[in-house]
Short mmCIF file of C-alpha atoms and ligand atoms in Angstrom, two decimals:
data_model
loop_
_atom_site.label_atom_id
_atom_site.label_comp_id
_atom_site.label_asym_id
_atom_site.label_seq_id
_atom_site.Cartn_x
_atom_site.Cartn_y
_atom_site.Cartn_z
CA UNK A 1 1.95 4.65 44.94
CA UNK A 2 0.93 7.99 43.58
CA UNK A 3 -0.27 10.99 45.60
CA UNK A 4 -3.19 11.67 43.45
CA UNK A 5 -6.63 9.89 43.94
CA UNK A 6 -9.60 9.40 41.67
CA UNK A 7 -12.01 7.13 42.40
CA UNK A 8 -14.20 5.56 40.51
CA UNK A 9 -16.86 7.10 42.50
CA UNK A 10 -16.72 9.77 45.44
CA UNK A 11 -20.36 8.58 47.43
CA UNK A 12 -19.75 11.31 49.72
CA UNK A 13 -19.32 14.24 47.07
CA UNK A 14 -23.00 13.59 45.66
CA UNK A 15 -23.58 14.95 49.46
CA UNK A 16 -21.11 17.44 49.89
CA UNK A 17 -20.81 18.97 46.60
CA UNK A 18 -24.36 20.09 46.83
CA UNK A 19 -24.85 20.25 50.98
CA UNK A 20 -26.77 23.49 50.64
CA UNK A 21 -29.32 22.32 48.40
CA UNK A 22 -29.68 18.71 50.03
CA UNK A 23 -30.02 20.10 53.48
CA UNK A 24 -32.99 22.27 52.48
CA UNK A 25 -34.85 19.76 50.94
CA UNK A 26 -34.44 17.48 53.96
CA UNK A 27 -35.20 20.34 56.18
CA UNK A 28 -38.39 21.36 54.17
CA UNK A 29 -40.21 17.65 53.92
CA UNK A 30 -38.68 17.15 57.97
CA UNK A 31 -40.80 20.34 58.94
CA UNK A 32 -43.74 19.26 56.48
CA UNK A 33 -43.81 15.85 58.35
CA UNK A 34 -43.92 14.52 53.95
CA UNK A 35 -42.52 10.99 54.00
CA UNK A 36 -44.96 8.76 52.09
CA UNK A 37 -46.76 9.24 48.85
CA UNK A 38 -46.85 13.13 49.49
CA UNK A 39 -47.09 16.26 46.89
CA UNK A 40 -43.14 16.01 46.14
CA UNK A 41 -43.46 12.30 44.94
CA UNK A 42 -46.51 13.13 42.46
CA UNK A 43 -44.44 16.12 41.12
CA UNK A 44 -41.38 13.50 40.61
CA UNK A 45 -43.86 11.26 38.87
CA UNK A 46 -45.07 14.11 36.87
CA UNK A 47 -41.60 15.37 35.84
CA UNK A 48 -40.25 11.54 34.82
CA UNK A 49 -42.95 11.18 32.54
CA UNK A 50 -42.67 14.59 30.79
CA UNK A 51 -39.63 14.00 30.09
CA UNK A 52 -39.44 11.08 28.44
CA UNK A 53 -42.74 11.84 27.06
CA UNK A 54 -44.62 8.86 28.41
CA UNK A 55 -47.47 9.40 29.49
CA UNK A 56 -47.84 7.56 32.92
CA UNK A 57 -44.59 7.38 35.27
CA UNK A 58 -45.23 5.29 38.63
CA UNK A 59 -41.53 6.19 41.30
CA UNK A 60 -40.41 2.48 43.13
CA UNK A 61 -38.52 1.40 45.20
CA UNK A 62 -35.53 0.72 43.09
CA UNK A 63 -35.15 -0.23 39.28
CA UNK A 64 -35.25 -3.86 39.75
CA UNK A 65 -38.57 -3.74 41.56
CA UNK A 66 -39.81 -1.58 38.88
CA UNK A 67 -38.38 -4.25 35.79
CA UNK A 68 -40.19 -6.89 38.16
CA UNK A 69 -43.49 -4.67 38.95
CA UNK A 70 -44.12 -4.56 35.16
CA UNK A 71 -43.74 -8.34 34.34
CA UNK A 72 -45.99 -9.12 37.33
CA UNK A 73 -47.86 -6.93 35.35
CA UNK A 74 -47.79 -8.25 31.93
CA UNK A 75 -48.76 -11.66 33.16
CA UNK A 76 -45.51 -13.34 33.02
CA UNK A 77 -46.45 -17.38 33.41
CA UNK A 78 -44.20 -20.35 34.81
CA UNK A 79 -42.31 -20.99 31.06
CA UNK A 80 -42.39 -18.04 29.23
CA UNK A 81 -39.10 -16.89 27.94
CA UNK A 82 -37.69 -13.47 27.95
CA UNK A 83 -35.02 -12.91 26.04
CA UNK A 84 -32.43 -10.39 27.64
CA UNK A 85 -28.59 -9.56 26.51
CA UNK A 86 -25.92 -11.08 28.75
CA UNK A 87 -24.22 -7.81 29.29
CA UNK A 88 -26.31 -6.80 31.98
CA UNK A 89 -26.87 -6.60 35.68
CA UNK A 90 -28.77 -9.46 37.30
CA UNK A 91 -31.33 -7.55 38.22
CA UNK A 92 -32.27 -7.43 34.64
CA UNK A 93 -32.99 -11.41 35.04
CA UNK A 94 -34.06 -11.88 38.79
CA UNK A 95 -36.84 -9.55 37.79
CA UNK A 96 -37.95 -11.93 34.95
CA UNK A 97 -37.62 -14.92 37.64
CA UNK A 98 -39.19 -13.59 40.52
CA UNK A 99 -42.42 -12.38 38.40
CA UNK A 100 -42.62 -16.49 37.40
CA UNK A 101 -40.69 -16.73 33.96
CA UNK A 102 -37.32 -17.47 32.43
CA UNK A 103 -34.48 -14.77 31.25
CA UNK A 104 -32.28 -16.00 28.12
CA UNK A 105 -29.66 -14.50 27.70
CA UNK A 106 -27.76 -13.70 24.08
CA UNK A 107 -24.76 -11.98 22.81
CA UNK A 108 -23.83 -8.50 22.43
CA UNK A 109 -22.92 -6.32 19.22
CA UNK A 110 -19.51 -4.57 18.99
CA UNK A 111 -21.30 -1.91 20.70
CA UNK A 112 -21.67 -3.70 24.10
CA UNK A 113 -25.94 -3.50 23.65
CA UNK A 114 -27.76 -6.52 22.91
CA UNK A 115 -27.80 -7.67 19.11
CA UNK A 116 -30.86 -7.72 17.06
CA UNK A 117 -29.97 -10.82 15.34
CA UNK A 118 -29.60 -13.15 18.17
CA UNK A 119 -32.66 -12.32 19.66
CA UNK A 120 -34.21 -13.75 16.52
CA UNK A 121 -32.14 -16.52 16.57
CA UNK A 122 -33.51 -17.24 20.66
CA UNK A 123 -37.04 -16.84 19.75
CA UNK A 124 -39.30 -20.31 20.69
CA UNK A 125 -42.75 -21.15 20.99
CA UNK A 126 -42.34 -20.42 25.00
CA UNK A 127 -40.61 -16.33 24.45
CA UNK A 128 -42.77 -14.04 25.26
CA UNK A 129 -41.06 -10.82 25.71
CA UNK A 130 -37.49 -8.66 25.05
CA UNK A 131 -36.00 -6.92 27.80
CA UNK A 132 -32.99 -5.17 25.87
CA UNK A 133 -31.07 -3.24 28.35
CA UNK A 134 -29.82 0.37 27.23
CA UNK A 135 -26.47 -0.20 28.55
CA UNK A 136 -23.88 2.60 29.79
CA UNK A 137 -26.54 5.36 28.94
CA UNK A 138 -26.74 4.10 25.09
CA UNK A 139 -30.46 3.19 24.02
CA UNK A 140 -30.20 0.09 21.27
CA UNK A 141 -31.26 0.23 17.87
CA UNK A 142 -35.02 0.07 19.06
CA UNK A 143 -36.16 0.06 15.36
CA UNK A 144 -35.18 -3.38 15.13
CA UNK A 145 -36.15 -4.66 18.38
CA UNK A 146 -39.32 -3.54 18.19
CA UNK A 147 -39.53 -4.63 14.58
CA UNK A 148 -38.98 -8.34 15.98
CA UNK A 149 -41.15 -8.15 18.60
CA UNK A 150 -44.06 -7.00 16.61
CA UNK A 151 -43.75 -9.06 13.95
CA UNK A 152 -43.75 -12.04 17.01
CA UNK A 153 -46.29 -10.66 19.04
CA UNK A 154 -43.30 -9.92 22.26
CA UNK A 155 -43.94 -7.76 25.16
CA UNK A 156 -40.57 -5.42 25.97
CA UNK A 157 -39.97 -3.96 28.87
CA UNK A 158 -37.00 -2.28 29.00
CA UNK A 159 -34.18 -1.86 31.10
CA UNK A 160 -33.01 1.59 31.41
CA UNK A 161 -31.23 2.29 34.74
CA UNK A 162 -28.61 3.04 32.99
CA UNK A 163 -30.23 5.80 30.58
CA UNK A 164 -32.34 8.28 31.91
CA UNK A 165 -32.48 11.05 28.74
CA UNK A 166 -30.73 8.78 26.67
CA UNK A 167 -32.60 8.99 23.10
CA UNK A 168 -32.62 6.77 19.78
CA UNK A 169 -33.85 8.79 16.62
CA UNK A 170 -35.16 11.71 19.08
CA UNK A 171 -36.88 8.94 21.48
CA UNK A 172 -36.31 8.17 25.04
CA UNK A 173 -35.02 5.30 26.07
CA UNK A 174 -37.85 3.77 28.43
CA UNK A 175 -40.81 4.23 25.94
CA UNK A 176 -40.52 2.27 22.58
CA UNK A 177 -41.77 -0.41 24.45
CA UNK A 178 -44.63 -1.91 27.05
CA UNK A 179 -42.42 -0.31 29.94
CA UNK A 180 -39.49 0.96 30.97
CA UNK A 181 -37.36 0.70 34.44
CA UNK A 182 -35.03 3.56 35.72
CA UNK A 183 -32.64 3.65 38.56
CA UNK A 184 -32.09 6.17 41.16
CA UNK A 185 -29.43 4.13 42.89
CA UNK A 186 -26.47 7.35 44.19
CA UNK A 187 -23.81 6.39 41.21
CA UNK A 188 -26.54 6.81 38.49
CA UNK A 189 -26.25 9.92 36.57
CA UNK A 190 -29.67 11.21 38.34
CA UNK A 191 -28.53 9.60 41.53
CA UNK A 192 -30.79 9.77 44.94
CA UNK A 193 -28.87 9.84 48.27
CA UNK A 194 -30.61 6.06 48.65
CA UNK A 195 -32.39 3.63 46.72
CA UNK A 196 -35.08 4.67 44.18
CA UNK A 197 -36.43 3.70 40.81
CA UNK A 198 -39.23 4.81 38.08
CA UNK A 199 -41.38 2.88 35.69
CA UNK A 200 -42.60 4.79 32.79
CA UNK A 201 -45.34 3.47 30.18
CA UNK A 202 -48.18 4.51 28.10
CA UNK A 203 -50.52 1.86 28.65
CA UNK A 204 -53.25 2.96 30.92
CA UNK A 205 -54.26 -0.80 32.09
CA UNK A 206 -50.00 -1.53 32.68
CA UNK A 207 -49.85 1.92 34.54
CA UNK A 208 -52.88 1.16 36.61
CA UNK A 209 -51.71 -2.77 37.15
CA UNK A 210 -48.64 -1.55 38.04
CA UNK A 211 -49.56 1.11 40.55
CA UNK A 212 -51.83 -1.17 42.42
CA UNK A 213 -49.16 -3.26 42.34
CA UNK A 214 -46.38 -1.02 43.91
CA UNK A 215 -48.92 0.14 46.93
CA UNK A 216 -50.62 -3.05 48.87
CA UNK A 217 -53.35 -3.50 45.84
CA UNK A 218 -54.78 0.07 46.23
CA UNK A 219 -55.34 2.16 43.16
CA UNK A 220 -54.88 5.90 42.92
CA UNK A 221 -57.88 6.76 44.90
CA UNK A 222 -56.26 4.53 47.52
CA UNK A 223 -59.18 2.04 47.36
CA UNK A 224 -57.75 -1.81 47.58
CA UNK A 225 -58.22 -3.83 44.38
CA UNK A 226 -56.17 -6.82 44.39
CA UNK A 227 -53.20 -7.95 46.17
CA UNK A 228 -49.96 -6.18 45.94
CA UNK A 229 -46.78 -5.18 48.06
CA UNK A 230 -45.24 -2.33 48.94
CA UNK A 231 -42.62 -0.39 46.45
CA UNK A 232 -43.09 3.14 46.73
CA UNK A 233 -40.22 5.73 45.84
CA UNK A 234 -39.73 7.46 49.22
CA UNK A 235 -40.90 11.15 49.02
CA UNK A 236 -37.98 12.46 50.59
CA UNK A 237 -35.61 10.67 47.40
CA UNK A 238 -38.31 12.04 45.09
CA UNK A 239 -38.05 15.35 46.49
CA UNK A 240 -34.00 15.33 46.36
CA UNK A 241 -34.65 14.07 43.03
CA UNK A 242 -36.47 17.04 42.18
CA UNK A 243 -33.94 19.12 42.98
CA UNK A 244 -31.75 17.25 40.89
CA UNK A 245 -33.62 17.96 37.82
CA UNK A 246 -33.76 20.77 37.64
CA UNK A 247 -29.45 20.75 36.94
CA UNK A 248 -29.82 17.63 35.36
CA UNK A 249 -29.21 18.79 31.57
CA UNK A 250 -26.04 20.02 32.96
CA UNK A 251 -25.02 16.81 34.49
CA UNK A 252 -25.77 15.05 31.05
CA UNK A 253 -23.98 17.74 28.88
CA UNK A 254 -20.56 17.49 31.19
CA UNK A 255 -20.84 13.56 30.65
CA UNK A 256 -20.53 13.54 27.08
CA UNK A 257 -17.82 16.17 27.42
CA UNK A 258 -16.02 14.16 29.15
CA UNK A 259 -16.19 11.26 26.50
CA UNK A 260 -15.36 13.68 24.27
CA UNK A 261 -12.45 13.99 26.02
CA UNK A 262 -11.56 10.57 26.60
CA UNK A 263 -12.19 10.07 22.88
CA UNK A 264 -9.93 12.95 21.60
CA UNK A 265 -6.98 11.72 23.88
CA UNK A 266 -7.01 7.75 23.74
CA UNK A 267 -8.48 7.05 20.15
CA UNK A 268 -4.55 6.63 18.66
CA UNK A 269 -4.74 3.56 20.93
CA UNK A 270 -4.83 1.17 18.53
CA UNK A 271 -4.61 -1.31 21.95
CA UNK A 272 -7.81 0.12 23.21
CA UNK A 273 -11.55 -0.45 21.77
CA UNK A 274 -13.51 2.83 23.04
CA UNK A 275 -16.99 3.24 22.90
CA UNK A 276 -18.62 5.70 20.53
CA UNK A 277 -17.81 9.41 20.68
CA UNK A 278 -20.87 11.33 21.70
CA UNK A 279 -21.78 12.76 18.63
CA UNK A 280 -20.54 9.40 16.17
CA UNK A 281 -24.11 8.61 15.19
CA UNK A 282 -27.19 11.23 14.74
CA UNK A 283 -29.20 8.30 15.84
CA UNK A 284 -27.71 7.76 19.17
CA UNK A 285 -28.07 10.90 22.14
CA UNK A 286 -26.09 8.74 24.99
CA UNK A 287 -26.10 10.57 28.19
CA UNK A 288 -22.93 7.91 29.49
CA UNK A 289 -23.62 6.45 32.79
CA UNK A 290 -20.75 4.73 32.37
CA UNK A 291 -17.56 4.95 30.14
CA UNK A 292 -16.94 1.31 29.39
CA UNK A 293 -14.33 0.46 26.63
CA UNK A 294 -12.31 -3.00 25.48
CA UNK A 295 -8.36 -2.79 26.72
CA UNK A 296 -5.30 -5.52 25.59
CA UNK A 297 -3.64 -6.37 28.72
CA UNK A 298 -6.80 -5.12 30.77
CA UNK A 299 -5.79 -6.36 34.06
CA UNK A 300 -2.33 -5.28 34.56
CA UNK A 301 -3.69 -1.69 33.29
CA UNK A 302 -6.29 -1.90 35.92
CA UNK A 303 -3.63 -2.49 38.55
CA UNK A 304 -1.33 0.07 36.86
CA UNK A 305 -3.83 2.96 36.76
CA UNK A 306 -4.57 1.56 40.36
CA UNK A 307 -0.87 2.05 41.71
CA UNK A 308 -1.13 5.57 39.88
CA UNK A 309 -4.51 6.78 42.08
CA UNK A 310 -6.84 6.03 39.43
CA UNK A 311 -10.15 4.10 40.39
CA UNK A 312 -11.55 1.90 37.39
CA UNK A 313 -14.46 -0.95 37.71
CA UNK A 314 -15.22 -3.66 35.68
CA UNK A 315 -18.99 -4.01 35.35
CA UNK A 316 -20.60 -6.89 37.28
CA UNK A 317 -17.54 -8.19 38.90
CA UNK A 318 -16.24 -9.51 35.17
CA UNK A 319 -18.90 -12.28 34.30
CA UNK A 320 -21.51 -11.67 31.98
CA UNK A 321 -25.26 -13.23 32.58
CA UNK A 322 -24.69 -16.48 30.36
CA UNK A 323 -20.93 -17.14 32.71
CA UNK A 324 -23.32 -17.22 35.87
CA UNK A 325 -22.73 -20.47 36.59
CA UNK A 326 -23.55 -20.60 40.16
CA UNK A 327 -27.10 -19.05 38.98
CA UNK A 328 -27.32 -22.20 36.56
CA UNK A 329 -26.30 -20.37 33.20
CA UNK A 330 -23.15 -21.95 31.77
CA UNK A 331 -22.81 -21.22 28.03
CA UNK A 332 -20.78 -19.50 25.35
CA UNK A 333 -21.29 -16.34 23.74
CA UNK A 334 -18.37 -15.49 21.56
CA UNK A 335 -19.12 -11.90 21.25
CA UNK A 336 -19.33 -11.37 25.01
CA UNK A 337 -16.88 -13.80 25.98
CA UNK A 338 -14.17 -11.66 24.13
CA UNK A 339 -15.95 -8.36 25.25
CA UNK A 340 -15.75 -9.53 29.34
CA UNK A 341 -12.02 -10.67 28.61
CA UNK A 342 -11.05 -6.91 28.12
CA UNK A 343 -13.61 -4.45 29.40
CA UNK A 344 -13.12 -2.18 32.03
CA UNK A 345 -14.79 1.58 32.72
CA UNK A 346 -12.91 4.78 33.84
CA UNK A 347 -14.02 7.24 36.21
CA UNK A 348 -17.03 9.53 34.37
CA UNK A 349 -18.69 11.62 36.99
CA UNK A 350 -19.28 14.92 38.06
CA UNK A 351 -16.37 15.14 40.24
CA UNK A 352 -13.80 14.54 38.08
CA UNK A 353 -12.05 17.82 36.58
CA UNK A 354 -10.36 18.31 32.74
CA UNK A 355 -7.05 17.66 34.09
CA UNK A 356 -8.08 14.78 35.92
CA UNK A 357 -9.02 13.32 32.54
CA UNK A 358 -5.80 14.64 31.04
CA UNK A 359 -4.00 12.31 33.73
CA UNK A 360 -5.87 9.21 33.23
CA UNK A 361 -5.24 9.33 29.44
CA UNK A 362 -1.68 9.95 29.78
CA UNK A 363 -1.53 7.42 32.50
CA UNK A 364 -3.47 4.59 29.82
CA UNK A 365 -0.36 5.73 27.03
CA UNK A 366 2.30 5.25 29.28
CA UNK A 367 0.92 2.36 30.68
CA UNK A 368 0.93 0.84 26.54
CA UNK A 369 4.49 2.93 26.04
CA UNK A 370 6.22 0.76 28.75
CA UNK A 371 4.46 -2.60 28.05
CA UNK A 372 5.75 -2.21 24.24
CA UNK A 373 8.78 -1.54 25.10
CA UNK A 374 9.04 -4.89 27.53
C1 PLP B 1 -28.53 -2.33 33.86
C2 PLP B 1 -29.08 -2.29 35.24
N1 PLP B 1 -30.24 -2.90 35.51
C3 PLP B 1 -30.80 -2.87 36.74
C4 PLP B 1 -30.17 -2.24 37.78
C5 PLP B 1 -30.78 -2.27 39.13
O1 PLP B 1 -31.12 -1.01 39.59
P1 PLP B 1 -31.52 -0.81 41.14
O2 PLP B 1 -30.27 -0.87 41.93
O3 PLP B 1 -32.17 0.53 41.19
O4 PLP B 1 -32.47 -1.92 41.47
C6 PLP B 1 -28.95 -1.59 37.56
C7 PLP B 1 -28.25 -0.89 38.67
O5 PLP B 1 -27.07 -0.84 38.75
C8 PLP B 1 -28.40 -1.61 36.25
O6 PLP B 1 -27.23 -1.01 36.00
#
């Protein structure tokens, strides 16, 4: 076992690394007596929609809440189809089946995202709507998925908890569609000390639906409408959020230099399928939640960067949506089938230093040095 440790995520760092700042924010809405749909929350709101330029941003509980809160909204009816990729959290589905309809799941591109073809090929009389996810902090080619859903009359809500300032051809992910979910959830790259999530959307009669919604049926004036529940973002986590933005280019600009990194070093791998370097494709601006790439012999590197310190994950516990058998999917994708037998993600975070990356990469070519020579 080696002496040095990086884990895949230091939880207690996102507290200690910026104590100072955090405790002064607490302090301030503690003395203000702020908890619940206060001035802090409505600048949050404010701030999320700016910046993706949307023009209506509603903070939730968490990002599932907020893919559910907008499907609710939509309509979604017992039998309507939404077509989602299989690479994907859960939460990306349960929202679909708690609002009443049915996620179908399809493969992936080389890329990881969902592919634009086989939603086509999933599209019945019963689909009514696209939620592509914009995986790893990558927004998908939304030119084509919003080409296919016009042309078939789809809603789209998208999933982007992992992709807050992610663009595609200068747009944020979150807003080429109806809606779009974000994640506050501590590990995300704008991470709250808690649970917390944001819709964003354009649509007046979605925002207002959707608001109601999120606060016991009451609108904005606070007058009750309709029925609804309660899914507020929790001033204090908008509030720490708020602080967070306000370094939050930063935190985006040392992610991709980090992949950068990780590029430069492994991409003489020829055992190793990386994702794309930050600035491969003009199209793409990924801001790299996570740094997921395809590995030969993935497990016994995982254990062997393991037994050397190094903390690795491999996203949703190694099934894709469509291998869920115990929630009732049981299918093949080929695509993702390959894909889940060899990805795994290394650490990408603001803890970790240059020569922290410099050890995991020389780690990953010894690890392929000694297995070639076996
Ligand atoms: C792709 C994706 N969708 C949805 C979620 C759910 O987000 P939350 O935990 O805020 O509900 C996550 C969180 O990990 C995610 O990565």
């Amino acid at each position: 076992m080696s002496d040095k440790k990086i884990p895949f995520f230091d939880y207690a760092r996102l507290y200690l690394d910026e104590r100072q700042d955090l405790l002064k924010v607490i302090n301030d809405i503690g003395e203000r007596g702020a908890y619940i749909m206060q001035k802090d929350l409505a600048e949050f709101e404010k701030k999320l929609s700016s910046y993706t330029n949307s023009k209506f941003a509603v903070g939730v509980g968490n990002a599932t809440d907020g893919l559910e809160l907008a499907w609710l909204a939509i309509g979604l009816k017992k039998g309507d189809e939404v077509i989602i990729s299989t690479h994907t959290m859960t939460a990306t589905a349960s929202a679909i089946i708690t609002a009443g309809g049915t996620p179908v799941p399809v493969d992936i591109g080389n890329d990881g995202l969902i592919d634009p073809d086989a939603i086509t090929a999933a599209i019945t009389k019963n689909t009514v709507g696209i939620s592509p996810t914009q995986l790893n902090g990558r927004t998908c080619n939304m030119d084509k998925i919003m080409q296919i859903a016009n042309s078939h009359g789809l809603c789209v809500v998208e999933d982007a908890a992992q992709a807050l300032g992610s663009k595609f051809k200068g747009y944020s992910a979150g807003t080429f569609g109806d809606a779009g979910s974000f994640s506050f959830f501590p590990a995300k790259v704008l991470g709250a000390l808690g649970d917390g999530g944001g819709i964003v959307t354009s649509s007046e009669k979605l925002f207002e639906k959707i608001f109601q919604l999120h606060d016991h049926g009451r609108d904005t004036n606070g007058v009750l409408q309709s029925w609804g529940r309660n899914s507020r973002l929790d001033n204090l986590q908008a509030a720490i959020l708020n602080m967070k933005f306000t370094k939050y280019h930063k935190v985006i600009a040392r992610r991709r230099e980090i992949a950068k990194q990780y590029h430069d070093q492994l991409s003489s791998l020829e055992q190793l399928d990386l994702p794309p370097a930050p600035n491969e494709n003009s199209d793409h601006f990924d801001v790299f939640q996570n740094y997921e790439l395809q590995a030969d012999k993935r497990d016994l590197l995982k254990d062997f960067l393991l037994q050397n310190g190094i903390g690795t994950l491999i996203q949703w516990g190694g099934k894709a949506i469509h291998q869920l058998e115990v929630l009732g999917f049981n299918s093949t994708l080929p695509r993702a089938d390959s894909f889940f037998e060899r990805c795994i993600m290394l650490p990408i975070n603001m803890f970790i230093t240059d020569n922290d990356i410099s050890y995991i990469c020389e780690k990953i070519c010894h690890f392929y040095e000694q297995v070639k020579n076996k």
